[in-house]
mmCIF file with all atom_site columns, C-alpha atoms in Angstrom:
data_model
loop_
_atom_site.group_PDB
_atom_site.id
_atom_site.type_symbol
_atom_site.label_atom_id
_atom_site.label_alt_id
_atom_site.label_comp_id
_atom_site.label_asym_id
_atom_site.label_entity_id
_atom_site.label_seq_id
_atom_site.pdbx_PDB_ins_code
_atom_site.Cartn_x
_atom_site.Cartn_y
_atom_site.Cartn_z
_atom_site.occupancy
_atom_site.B_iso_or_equiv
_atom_site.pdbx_formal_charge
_atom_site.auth_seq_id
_atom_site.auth_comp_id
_atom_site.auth_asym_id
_atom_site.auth_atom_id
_atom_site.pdbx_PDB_model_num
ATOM 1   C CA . UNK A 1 1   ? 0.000   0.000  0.000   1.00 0.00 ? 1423 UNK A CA 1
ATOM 2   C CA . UNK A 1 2   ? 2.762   2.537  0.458   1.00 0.00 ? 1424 UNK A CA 1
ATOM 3   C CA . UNK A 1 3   ? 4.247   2.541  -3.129  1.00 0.00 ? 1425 UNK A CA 1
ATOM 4   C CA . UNK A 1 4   ? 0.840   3.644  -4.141  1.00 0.00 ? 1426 UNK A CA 1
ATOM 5   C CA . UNK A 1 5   ? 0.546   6.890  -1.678  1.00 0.00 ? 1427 UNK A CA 1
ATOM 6   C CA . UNK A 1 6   ? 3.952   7.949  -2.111  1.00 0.00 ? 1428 UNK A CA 1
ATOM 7   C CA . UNK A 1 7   ? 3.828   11.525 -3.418  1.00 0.00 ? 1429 UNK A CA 1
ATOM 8   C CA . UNK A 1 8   ? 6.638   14.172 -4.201  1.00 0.00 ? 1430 UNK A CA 1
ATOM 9   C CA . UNK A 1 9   ? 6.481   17.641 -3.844  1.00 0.00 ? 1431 UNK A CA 1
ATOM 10  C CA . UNK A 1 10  ? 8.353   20.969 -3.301  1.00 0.00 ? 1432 UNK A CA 1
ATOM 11  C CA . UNK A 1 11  ? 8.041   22.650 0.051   1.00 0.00 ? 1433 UNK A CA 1
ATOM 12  C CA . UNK A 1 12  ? 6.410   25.957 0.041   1.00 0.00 ? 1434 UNK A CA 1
ATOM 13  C CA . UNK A 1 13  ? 5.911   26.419 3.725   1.00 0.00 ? 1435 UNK A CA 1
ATOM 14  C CA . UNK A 1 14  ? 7.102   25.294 6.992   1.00 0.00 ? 1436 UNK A CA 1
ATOM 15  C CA . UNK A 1 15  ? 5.132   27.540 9.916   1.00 0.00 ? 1437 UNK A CA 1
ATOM 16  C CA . UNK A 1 16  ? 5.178   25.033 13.637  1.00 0.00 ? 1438 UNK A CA 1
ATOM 17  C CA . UNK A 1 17  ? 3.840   21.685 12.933  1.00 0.00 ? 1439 UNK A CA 1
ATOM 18  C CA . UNK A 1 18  ? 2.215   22.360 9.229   1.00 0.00 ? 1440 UNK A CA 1
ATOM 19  C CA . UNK A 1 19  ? 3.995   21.821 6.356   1.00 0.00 ? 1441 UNK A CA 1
ATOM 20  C CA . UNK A 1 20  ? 2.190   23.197 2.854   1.00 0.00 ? 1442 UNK A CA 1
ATOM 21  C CA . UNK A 1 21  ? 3.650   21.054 0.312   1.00 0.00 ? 1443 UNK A CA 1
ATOM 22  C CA . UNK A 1 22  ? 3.033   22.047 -3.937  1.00 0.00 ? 1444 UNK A CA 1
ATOM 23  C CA . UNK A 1 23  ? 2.695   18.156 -5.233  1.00 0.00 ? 1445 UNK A CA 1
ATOM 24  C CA . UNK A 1 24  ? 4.388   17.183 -7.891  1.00 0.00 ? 1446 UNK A CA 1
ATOM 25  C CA . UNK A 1 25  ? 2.716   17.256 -11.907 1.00 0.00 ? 1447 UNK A CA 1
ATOM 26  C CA . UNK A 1 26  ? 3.037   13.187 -11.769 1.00 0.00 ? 1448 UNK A CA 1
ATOM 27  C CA . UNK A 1 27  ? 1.476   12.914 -8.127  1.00 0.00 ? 1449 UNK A CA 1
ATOM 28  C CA . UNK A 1 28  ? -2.273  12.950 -8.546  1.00 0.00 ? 1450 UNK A CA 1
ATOM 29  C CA . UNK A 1 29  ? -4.605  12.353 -5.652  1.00 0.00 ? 1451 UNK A CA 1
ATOM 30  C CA . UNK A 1 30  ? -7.706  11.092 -7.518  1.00 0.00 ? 1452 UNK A CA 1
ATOM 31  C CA . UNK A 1 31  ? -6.977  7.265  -6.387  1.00 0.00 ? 1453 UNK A CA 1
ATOM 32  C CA . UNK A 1 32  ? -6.125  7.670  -2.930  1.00 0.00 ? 1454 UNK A CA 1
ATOM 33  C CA . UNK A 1 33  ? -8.276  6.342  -0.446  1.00 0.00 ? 1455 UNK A CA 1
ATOM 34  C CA . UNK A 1 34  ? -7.530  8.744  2.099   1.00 0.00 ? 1456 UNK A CA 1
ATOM 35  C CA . UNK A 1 35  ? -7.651  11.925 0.137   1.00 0.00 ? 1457 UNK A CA 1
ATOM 36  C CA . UNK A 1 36  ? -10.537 13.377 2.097   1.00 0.00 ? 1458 UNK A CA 1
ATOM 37  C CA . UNK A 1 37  ? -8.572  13.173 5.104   1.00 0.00 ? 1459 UNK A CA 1
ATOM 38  C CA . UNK A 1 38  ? -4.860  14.147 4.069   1.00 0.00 ? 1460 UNK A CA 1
ATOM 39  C CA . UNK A 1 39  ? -5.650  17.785 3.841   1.00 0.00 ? 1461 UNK A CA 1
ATOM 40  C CA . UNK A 1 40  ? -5.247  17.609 0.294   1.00 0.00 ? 1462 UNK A CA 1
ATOM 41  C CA . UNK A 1 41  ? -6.826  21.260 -1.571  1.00 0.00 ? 1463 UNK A CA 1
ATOM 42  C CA . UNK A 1 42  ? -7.417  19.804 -5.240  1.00 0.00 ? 1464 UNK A CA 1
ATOM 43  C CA . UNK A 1 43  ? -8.252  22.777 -6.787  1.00 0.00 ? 1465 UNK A CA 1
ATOM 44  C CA . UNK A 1 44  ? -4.331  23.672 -6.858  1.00 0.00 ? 1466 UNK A CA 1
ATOM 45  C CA . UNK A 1 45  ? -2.072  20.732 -5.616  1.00 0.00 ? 1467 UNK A CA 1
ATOM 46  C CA . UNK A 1 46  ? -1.303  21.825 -2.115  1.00 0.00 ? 1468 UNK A CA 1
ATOM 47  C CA . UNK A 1 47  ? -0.759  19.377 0.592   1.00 0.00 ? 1469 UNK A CA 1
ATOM 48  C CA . UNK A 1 48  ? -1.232  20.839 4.377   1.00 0.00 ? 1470 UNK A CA 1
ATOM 49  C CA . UNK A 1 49  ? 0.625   18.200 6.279   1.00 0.00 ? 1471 UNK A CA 1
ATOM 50  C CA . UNK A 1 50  ? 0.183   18.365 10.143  1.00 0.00 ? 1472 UNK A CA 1
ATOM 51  C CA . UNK A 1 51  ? 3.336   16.581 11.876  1.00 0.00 ? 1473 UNK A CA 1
ATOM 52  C CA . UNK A 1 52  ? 6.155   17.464 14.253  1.00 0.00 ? 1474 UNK A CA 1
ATOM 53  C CA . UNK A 1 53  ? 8.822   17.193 11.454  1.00 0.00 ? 1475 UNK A CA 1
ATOM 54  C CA . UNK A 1 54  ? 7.513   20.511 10.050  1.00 0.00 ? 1476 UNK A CA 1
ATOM 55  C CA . UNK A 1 55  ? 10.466  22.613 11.114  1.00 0.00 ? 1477 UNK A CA 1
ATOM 56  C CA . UNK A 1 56  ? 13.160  19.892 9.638   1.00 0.00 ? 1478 UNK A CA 1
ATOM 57  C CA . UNK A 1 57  ? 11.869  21.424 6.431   1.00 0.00 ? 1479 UNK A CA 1
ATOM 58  C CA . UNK A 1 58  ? 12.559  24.856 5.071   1.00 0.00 ? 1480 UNK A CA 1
ATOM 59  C CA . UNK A 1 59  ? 10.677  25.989 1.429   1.00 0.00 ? 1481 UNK A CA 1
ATOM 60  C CA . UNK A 1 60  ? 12.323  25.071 -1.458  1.00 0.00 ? 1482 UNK A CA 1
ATOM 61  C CA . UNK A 1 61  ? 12.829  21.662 -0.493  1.00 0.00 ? 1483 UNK A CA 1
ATOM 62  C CA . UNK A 1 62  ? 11.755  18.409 -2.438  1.00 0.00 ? 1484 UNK A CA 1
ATOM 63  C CA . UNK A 1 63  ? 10.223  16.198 -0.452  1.00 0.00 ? 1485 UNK A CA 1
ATOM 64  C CA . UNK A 1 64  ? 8.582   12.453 -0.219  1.00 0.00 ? 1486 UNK A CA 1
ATOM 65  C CA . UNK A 1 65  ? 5.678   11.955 2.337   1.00 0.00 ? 1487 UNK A CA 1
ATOM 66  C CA . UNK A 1 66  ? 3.089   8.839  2.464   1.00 0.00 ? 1488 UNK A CA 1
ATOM 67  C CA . UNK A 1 67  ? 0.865   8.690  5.540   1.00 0.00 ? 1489 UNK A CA 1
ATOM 68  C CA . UNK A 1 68  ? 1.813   5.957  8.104   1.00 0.00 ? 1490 UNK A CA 1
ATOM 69  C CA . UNK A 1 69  ? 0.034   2.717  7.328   1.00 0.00 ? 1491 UNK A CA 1
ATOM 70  C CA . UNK A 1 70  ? -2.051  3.107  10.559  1.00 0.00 ? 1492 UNK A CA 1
ATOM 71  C CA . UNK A 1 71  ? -3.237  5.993  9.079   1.00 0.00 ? 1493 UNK A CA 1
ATOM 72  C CA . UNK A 1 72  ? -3.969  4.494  5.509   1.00 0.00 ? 1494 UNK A CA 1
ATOM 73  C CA . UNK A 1 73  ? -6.138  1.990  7.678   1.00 0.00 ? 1495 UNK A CA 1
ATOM 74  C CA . UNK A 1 74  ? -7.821  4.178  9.959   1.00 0.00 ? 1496 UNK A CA 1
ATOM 75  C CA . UNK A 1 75  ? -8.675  6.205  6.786   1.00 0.00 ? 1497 UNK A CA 1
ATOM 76  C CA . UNK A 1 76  ? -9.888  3.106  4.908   1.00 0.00 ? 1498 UNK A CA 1
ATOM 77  C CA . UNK A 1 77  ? -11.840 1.870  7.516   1.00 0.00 ? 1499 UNK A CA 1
ATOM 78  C CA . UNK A 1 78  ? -13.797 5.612  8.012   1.00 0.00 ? 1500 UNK A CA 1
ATOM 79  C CA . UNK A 1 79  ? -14.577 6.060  4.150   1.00 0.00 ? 1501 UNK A CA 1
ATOM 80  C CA . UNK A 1 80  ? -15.496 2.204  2.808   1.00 0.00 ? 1502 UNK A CA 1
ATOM 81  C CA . UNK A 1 81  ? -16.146 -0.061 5.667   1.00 0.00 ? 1503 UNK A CA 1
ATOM 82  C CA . UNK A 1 82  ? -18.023 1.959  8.402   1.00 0.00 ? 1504 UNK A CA 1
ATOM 83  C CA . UNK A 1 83  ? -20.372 3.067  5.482   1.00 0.00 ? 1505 UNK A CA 1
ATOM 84  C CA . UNK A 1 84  ? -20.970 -0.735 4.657   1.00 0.00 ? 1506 UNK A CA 1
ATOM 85  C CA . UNK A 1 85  ? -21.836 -1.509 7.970   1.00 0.00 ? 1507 UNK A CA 1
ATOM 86  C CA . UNK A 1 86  ? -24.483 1.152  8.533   1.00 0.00 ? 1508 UNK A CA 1
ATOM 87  C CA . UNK A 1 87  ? -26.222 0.224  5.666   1.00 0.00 ? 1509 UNK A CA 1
ATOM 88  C CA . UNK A 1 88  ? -25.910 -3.208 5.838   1.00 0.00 ? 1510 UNK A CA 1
ATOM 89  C CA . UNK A 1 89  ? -27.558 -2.495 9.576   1.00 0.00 ? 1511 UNK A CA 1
ATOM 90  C CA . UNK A 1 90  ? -29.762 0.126  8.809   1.00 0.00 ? 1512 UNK A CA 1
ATOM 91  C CA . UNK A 1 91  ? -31.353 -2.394 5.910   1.00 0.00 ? 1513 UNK A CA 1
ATOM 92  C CA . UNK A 1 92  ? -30.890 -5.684 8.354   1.00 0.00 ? 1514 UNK A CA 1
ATOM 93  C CA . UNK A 1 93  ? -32.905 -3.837 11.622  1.00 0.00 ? 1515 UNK A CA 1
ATOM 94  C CA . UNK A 1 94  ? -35.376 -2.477 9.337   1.00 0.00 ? 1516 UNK A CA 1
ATOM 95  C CA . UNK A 1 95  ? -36.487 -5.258 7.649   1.00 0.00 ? 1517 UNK A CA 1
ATOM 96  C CA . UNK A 1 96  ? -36.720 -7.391 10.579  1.00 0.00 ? 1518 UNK A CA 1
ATOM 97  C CA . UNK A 1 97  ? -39.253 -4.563 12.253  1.00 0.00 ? 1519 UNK A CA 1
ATOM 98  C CA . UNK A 1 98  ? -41.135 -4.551 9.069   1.00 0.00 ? 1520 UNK A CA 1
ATOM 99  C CA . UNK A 1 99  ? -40.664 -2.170 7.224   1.00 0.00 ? 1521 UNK A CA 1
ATOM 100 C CA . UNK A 1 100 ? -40.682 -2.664 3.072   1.00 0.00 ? 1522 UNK A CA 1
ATOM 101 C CA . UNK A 1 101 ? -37.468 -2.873 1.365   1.00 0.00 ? 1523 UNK A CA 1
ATOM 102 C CA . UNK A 1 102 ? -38.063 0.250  0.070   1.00 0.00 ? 1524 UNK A CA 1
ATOM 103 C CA . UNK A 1 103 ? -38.560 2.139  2.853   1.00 0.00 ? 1525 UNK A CA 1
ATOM 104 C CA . UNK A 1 104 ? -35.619 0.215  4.496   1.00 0.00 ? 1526 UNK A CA 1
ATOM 105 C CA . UNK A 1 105 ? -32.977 1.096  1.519   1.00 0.00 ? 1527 UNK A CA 1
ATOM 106 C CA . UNK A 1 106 ? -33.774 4.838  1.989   1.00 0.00 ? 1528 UNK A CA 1
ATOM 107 C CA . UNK A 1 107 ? -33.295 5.112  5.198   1.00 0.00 ? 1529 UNK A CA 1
ATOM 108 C CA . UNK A 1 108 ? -29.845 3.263  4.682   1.00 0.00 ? 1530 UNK A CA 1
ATOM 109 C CA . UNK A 1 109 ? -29.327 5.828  2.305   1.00 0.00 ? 1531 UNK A CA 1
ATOM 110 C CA . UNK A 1 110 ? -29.919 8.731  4.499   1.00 0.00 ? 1532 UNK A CA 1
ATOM 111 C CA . UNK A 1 111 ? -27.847 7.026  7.286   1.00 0.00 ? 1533 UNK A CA 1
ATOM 112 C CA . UNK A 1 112 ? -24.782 6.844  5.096   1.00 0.00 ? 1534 UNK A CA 1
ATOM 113 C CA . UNK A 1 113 ? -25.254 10.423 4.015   1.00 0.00 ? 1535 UNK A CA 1
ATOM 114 C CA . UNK A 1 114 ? -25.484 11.478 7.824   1.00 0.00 ? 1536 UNK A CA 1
ATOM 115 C CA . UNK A 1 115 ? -22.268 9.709  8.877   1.00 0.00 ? 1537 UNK A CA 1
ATOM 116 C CA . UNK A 1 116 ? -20.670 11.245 5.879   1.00 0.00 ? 1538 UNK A CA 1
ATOM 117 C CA . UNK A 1 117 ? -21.981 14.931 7.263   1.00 0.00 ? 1539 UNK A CA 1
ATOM 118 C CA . UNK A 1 118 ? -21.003 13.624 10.748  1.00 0.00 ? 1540 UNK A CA 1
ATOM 119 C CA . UNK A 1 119 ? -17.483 12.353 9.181   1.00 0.00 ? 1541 UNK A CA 1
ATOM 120 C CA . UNK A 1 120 ? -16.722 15.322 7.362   1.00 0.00 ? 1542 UNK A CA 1
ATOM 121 C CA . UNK A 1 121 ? -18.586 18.388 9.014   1.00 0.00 ? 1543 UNK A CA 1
ATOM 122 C CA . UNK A 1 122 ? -17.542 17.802 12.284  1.00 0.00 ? 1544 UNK A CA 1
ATOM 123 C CA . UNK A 1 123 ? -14.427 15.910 12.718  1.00 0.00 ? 1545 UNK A CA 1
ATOM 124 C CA . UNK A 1 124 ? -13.319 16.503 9.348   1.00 0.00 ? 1546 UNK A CA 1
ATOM 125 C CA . UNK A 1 125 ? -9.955  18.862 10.880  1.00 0.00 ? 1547 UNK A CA 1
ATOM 126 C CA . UNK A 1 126 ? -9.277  16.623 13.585  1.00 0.00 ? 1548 UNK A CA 1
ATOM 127 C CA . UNK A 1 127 ? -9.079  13.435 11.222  1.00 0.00 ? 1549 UNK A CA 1
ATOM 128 C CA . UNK A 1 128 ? -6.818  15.533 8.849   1.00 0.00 ? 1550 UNK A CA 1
ATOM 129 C CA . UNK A 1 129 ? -4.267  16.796 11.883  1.00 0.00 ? 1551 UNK A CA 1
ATOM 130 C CA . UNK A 1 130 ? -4.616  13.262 13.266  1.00 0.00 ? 1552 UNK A CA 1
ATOM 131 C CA . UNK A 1 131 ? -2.859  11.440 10.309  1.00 0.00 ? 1553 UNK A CA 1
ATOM 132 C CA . UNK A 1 132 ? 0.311   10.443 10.739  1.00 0.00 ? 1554 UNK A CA 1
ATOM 133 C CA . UNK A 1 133 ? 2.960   11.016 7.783   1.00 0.00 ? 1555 UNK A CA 1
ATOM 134 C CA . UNK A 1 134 ? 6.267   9.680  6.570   1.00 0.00 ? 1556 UNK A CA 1
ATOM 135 C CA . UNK A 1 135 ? 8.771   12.249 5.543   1.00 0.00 ? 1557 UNK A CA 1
ATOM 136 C CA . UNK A 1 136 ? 11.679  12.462 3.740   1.00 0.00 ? 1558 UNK A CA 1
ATOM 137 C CA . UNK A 1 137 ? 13.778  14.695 1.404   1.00 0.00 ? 1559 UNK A CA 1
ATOM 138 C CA . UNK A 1 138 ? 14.451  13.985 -1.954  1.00 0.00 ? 1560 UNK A CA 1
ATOM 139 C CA . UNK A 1 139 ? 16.580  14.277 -4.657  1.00 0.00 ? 1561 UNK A CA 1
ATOM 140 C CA . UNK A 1 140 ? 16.315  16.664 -7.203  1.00 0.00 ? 1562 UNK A CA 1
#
């Protein structure tokens, strides 16, 4: 799993523990299950990396960073499995009280869409400064 989230990048800032990184042309985040938690901004290719290595870093410098595999896990579990689960539950209780299938698959539907407003409304900064992150300069 770590060859796959391996991204390069160019530091542009190094202020206490974040660490805005420019990611490389070749280094796209569209495949990466944790993108919604990595602080990623899409729109221009910036990183914000939250770790205690920040000030080992000054801008200007190439860098490689992956998140730890705890934190590929975590991240996995929060976006694919937990979502599984509560519709798989939502369906399972439902049915078994009686309701149609119908009525049973849209409330599973609105439960995942809640947990995913839960996820990222409220705890959406805490996940991204909780990651964990591998870094380490690179060669030019």
């Amino acid at each position: 799993m770590a060859d796959i989230t391996t991204r390069r990048g160019v530091v542009i800032k190094s202020e206490g523990n974040l660490l805005t990184v420019k990611v490389s042309s070749d280094c796209h985040c569209e495949g990466c299950a944790i993108v919604a938690f990595c602080g990623s901004k899409n729109d221009d290719d910036l990183v914000v990396l939250h770790t205690p290595l920040a000030p080992r870093f000054s801008p200007g410098d190439m860098i490689e960073f992956e998140p730890s595999s705890g934190a590929q896990w975590k991240s996995i579990l929060l976006a694919f499995v937990m979502p599984i689960i509560i519709i798989l539950a939502a369906i399972l209780i439902l049915l078994n009280l009686g309701y149609s299938e119908v009525t049973a698959a849209l409330a599973a539907a609105i439960a995942s869409v809640v947990y995913f407003g839960v996820l990222g409304l409220m705890f959406g900064r805490r996940l991204e400064f909780s990651m964990n992150w591998k870094i380490t300069k690179a060669s030019k």
